[in-house]
mmCIF file of N, CA and C in Angstrom:
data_model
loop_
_atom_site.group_PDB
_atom_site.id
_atom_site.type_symbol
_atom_site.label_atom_id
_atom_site.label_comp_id
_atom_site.label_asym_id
_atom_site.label_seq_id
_atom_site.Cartn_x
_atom_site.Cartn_y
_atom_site.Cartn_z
ATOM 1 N N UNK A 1 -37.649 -169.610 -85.550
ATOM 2 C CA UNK A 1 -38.817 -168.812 -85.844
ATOM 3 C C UNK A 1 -38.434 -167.340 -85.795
ATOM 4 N N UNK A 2 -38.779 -166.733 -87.068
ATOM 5 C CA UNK A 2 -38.311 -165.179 -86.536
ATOM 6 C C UNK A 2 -39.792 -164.090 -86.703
ATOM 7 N N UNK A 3 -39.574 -163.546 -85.468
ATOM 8 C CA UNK A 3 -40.519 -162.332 -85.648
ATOM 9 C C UNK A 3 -40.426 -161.006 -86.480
ATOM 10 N N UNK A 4 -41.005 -161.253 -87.706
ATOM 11 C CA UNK A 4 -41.899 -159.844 -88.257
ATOM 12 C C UNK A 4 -42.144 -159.159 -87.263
ATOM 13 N N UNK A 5 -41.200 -157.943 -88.147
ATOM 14 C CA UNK A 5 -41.776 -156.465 -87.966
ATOM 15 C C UNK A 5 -43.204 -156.159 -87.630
ATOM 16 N N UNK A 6 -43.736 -155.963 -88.764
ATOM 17 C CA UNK A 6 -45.094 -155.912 -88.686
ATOM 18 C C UNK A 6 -45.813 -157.055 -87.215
ATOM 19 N N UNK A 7 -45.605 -158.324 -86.936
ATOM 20 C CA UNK A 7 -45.926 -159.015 -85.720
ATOM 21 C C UNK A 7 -45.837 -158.031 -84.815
ATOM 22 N N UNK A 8 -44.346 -157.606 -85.025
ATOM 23 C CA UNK A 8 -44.138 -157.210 -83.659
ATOM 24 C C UNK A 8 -44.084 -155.940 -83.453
ATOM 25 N N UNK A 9 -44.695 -154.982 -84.253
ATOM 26 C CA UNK A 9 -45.627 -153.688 -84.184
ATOM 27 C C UNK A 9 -47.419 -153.734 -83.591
ATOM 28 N N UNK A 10 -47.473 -155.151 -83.937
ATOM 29 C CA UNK A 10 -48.995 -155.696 -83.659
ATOM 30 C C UNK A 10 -48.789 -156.190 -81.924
ATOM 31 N N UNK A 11 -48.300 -156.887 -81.449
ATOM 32 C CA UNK A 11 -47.634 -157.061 -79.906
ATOM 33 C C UNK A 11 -47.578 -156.025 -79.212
ATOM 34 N N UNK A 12 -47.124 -154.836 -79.522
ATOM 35 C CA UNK A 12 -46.663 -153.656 -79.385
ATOM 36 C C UNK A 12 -48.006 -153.041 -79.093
ATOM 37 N N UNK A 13 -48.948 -152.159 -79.971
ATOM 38 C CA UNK A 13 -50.288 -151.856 -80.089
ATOM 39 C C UNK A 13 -51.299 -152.446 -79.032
ATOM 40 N N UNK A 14 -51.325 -153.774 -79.032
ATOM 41 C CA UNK A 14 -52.250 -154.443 -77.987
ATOM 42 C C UNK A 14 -51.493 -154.522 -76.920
ATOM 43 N N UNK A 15 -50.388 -154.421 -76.446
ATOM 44 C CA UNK A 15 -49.690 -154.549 -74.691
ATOM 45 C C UNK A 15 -49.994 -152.883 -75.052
ATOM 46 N N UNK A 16 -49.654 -151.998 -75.622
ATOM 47 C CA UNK A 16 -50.564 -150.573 -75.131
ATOM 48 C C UNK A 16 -51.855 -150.163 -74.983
ATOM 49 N N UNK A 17 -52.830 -150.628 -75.880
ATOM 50 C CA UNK A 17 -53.790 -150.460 -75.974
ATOM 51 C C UNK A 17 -54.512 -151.273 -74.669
ATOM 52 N N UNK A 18 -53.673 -152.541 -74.338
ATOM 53 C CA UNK A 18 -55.222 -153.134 -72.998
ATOM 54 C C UNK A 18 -54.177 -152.128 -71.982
ATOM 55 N N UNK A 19 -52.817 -152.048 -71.724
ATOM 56 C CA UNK A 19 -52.097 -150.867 -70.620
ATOM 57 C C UNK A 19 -53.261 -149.627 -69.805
ATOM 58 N N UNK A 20 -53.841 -149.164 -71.333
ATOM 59 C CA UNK A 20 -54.421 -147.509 -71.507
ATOM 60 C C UNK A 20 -56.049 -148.240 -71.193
ATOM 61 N N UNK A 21 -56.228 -149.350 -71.652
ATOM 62 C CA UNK A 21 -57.854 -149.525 -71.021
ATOM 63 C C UNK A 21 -57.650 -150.016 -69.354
ATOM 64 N N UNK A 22 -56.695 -150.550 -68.990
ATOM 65 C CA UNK A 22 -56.325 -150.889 -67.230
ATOM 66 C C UNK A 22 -56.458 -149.867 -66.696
ATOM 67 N N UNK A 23 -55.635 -149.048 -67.155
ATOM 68 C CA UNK A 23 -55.386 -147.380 -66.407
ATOM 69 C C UNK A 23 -56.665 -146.321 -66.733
ATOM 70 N N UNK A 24 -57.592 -146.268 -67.675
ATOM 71 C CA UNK A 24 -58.453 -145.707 -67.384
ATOM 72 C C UNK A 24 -59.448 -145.933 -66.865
ATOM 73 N N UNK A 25 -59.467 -147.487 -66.393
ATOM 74 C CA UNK A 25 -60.489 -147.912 -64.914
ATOM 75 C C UNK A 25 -60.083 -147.340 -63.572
ATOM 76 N N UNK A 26 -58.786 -147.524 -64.028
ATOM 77 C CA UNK A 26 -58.524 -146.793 -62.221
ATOM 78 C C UNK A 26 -58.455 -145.260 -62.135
ATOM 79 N N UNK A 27 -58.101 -144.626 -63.278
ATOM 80 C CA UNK A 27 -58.437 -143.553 -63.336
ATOM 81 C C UNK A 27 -60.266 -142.534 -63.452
ATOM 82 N N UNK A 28 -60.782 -143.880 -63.887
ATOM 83 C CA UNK A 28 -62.307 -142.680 -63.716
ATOM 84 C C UNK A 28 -63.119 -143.679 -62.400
ATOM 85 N N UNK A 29 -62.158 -144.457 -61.719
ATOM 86 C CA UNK A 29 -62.926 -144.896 -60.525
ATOM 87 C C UNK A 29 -62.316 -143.600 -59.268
ATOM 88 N N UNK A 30 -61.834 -143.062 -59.475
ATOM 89 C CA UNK A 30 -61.383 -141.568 -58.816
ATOM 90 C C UNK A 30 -62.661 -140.720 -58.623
ATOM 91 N N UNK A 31 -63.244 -140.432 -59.792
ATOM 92 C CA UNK A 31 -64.312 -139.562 -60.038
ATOM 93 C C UNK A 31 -66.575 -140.541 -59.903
ATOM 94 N N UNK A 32 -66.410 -141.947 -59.926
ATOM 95 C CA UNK A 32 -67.333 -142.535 -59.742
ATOM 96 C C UNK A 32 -67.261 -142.798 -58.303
ATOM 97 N N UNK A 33 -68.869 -142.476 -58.089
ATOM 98 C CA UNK A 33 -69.190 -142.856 -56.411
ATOM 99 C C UNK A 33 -69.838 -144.272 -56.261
ATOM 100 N N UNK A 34 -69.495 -145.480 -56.229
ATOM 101 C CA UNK A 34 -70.405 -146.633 -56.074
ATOM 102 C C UNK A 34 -71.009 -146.794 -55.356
ATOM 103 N N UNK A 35 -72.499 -147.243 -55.052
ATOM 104 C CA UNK A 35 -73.225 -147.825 -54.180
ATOM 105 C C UNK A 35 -72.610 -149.028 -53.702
ATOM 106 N N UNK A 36 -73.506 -149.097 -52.390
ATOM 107 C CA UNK A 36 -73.283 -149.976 -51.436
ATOM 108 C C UNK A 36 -73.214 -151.318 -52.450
ATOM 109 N N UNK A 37 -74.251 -151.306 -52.435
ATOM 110 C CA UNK A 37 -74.832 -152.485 -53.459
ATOM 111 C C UNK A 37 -73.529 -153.012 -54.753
ATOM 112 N N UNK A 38 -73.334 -152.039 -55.208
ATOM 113 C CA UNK A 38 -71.806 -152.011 -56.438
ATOM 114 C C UNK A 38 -70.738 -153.131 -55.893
ATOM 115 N N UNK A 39 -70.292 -152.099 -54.108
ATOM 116 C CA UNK A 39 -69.244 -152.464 -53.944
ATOM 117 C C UNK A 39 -69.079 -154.027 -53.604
ATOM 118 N N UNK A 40 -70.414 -154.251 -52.941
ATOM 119 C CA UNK A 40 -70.777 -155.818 -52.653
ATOM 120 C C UNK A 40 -70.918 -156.543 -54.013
ATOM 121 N N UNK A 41 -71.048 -156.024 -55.318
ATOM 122 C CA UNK A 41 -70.967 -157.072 -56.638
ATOM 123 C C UNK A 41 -69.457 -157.099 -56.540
ATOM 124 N N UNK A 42 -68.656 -155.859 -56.643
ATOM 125 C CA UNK A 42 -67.399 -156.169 -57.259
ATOM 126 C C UNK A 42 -66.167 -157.009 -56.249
ATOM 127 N N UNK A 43 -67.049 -156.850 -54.285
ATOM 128 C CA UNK A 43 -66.315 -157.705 -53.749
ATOM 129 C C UNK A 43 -66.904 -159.538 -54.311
ATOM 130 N N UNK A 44 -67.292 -159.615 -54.882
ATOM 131 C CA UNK A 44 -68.065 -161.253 -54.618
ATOM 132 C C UNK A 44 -66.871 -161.852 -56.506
ATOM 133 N N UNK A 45 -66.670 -160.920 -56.914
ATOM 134 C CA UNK A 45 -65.806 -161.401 -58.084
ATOM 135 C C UNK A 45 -64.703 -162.173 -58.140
ATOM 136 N N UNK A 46 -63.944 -161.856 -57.113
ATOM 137 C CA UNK A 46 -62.606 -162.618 -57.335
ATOM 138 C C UNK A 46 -63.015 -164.050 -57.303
ATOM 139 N N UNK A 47 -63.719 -164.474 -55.558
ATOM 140 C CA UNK A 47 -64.283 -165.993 -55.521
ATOM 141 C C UNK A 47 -65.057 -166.514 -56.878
ATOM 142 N N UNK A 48 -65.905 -165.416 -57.585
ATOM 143 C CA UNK A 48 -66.191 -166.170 -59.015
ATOM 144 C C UNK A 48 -65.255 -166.799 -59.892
ATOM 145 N N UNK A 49 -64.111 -165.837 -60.025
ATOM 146 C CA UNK A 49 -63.105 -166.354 -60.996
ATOM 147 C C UNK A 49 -62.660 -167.433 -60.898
ATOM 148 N N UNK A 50 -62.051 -167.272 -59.457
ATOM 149 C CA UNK A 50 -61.495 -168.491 -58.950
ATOM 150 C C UNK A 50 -62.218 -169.817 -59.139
ATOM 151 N N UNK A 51 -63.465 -169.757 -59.137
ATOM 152 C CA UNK A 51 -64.374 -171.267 -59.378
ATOM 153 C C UNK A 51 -64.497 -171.077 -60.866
ATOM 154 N N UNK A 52 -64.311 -170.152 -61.571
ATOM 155 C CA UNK A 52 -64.449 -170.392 -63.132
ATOM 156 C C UNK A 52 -62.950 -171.331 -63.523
ATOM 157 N N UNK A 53 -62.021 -170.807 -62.898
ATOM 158 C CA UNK A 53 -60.870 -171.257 -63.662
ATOM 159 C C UNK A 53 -60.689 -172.788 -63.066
ATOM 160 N N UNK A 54 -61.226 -173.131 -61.597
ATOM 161 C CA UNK A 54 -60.753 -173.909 -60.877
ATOM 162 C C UNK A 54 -62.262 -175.335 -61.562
ATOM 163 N N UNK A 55 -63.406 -174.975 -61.648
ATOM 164 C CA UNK A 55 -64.321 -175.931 -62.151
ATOM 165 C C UNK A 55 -64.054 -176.933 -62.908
ATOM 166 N N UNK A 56 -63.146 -176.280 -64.509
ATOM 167 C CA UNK A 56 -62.795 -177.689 -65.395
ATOM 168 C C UNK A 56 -62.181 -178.465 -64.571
ATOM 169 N N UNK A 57 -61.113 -177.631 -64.122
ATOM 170 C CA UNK A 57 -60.217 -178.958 -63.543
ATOM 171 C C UNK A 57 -60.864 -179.951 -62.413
ATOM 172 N N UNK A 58 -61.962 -179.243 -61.356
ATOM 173 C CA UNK A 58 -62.223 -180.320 -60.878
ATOM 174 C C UNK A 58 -63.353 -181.283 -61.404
ATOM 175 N N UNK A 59 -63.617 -180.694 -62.375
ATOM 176 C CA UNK A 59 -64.668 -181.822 -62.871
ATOM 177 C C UNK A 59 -64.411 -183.086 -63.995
ATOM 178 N N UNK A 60 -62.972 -182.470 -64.836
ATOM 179 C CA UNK A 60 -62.312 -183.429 -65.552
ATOM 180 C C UNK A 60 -61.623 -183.911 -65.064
ATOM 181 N N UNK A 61 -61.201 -184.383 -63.448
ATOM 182 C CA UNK A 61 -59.825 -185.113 -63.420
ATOM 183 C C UNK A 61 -60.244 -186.015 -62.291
ATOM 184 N N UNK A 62 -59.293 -186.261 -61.345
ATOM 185 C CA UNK A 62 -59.505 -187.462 -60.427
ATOM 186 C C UNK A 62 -60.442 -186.516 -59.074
ATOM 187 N N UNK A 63 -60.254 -187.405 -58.105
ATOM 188 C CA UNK A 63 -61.649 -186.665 -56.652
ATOM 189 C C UNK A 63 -60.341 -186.032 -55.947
ATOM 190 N N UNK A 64 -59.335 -186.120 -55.979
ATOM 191 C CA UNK A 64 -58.812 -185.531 -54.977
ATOM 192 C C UNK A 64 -59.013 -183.567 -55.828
ATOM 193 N N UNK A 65 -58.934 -183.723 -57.101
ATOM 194 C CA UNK A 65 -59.281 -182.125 -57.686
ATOM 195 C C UNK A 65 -60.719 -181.830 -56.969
ATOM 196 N N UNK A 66 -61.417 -182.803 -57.596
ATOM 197 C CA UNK A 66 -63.281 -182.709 -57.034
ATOM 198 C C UNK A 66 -63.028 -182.425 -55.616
ATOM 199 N N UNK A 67 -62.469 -182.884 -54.865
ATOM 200 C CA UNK A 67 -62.717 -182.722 -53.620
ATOM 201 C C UNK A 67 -61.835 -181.439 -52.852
ATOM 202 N N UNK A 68 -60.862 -180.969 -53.266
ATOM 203 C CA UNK A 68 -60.478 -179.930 -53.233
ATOM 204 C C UNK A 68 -61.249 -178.576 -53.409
ATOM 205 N N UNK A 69 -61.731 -178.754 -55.235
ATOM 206 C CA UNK A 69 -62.778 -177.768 -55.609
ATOM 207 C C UNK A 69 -63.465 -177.210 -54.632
ATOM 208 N N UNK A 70 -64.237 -178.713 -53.799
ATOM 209 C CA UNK A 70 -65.398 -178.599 -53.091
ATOM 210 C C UNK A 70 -65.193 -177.295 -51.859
ATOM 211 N N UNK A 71 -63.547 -178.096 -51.191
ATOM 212 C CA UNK A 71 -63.951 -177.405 -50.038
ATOM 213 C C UNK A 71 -63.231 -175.980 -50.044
ATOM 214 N N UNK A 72 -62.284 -175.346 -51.686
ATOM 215 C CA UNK A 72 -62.137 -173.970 -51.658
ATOM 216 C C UNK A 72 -63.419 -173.714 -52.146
ATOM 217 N N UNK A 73 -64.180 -173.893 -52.683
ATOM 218 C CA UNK A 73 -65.776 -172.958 -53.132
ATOM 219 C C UNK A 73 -65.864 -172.559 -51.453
ATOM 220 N N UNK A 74 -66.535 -173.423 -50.713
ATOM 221 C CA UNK A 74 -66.854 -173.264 -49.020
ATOM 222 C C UNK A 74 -65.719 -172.096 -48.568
ATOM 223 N N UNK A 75 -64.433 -172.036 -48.690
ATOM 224 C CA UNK A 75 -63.916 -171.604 -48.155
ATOM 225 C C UNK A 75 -63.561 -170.502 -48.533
ATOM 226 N N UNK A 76 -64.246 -170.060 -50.240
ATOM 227 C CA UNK A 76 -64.346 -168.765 -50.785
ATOM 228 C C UNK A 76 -65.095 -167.798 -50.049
ATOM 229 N N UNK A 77 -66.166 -168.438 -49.436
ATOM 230 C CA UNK A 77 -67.083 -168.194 -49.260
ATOM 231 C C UNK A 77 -66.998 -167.162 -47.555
ATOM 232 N N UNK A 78 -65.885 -167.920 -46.767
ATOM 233 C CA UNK A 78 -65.209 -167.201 -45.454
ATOM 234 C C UNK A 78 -64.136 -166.443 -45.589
ATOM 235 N N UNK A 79 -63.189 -166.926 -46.437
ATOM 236 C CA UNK A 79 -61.899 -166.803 -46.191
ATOM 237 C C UNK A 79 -61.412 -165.684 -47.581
ATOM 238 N N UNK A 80 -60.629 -164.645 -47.257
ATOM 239 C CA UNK A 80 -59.627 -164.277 -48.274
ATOM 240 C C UNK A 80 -59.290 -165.184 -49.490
ATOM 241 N N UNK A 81 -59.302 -164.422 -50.452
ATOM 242 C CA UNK A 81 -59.170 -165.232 -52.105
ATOM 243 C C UNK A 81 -57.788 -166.088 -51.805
ATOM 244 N N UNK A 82 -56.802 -165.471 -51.298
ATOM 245 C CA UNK A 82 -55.300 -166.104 -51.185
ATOM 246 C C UNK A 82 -55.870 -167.232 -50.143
ATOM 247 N N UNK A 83 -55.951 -166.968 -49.194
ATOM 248 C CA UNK A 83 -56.407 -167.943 -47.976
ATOM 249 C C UNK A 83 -57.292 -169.339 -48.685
ATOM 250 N N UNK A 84 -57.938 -168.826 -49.477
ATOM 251 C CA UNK A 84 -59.004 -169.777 -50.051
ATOM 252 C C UNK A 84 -58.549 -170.777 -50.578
ATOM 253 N N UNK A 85 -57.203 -170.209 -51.687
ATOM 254 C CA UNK A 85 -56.821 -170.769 -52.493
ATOM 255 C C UNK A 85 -55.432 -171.390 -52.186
ATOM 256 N N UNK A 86 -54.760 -170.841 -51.212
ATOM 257 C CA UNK A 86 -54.027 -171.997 -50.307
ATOM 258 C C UNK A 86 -54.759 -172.753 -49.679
ATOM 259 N N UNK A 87 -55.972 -172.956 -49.055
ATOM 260 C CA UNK A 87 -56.192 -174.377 -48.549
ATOM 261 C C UNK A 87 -56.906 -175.200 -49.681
ATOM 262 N N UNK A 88 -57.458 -174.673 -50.911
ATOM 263 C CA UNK A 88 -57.162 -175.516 -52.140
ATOM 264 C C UNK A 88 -56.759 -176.301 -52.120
ATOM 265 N N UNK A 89 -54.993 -175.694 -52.314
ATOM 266 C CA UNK A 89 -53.480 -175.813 -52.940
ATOM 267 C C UNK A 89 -52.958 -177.303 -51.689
ATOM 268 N N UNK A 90 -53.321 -176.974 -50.342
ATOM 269 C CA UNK A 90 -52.613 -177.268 -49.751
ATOM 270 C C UNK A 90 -53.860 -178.858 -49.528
ATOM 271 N N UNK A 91 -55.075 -178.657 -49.995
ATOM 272 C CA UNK A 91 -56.088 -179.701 -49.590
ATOM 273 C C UNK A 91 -55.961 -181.015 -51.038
ATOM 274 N N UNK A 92 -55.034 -180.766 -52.118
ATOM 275 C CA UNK A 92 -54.864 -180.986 -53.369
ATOM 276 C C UNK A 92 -53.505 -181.881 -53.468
ATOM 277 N N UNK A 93 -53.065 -181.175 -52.776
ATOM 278 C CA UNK A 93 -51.840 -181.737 -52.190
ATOM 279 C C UNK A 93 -51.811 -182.865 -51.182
ATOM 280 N N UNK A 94 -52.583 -182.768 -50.222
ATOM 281 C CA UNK A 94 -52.376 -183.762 -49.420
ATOM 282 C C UNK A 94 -53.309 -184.613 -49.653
ATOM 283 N N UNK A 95 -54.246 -184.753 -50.487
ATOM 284 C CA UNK A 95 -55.153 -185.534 -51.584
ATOM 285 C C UNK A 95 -54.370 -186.757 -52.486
ATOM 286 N N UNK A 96 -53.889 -185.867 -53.046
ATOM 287 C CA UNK A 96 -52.729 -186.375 -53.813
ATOM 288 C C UNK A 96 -52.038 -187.863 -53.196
ATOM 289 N N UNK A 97 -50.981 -187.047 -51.993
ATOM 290 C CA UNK A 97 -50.311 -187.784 -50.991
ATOM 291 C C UNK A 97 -50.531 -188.835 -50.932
ATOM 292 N N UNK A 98 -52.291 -188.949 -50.478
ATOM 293 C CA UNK A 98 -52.722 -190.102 -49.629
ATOM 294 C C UNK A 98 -53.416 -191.133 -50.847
ATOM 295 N N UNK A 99 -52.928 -190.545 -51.860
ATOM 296 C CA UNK A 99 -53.705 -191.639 -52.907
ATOM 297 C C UNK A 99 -54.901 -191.663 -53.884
ATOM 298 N N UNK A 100 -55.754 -190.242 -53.431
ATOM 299 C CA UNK A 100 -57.178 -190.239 -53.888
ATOM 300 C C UNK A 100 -56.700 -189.466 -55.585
#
């Protein structure tokens, strides 16, 4: 398979163009003051993602995913996104193990 020029002027453009939209979030969050209220939406996001990306899978596959799902949502809910998502990882795993 060979890459065009033109492709790969187009590759080029969009890895700069989303670069320059990354960097001017962090750059005019310098100059914006958020409310309380803000900062509590934009902490509650990561645990969203995480159940967006993590949902198909537990709902299309066997219970040890389902049952995993279950108890990182709960544990989004206490625990650090990493924390959360190692006892996932690690509840998926030993799911697995035992057969479910």
């Amino acid at each position: 398979m060979m890459l065009d020029f033109s492709t790969l002027i187009a590759i080029l453009a969009m890895a700069i163009a989303t670069a320059l939209i990354r960097l001017s979030g962090l750059v005019m969050m310098r100059y914006v003051k958020l409310s309380a209220r803000a900062q509590e939406a934009l902490t509650a996001i990561p645990p969203a993602v995480l159940m967006a990306v993590v949902a198909p899978t537990a709902l299309m596959t066997g219970a040890a995913e389902t049952i995993s799902c279950a108890i990182t949502a709960f544990a989004a809910l206490r625990l650090p996104l990493l924390g959360a998502t190692a006892l996932g990882v690690a509840c998926v795993a030993l799911l697995r193990f035992l057969g479910f």
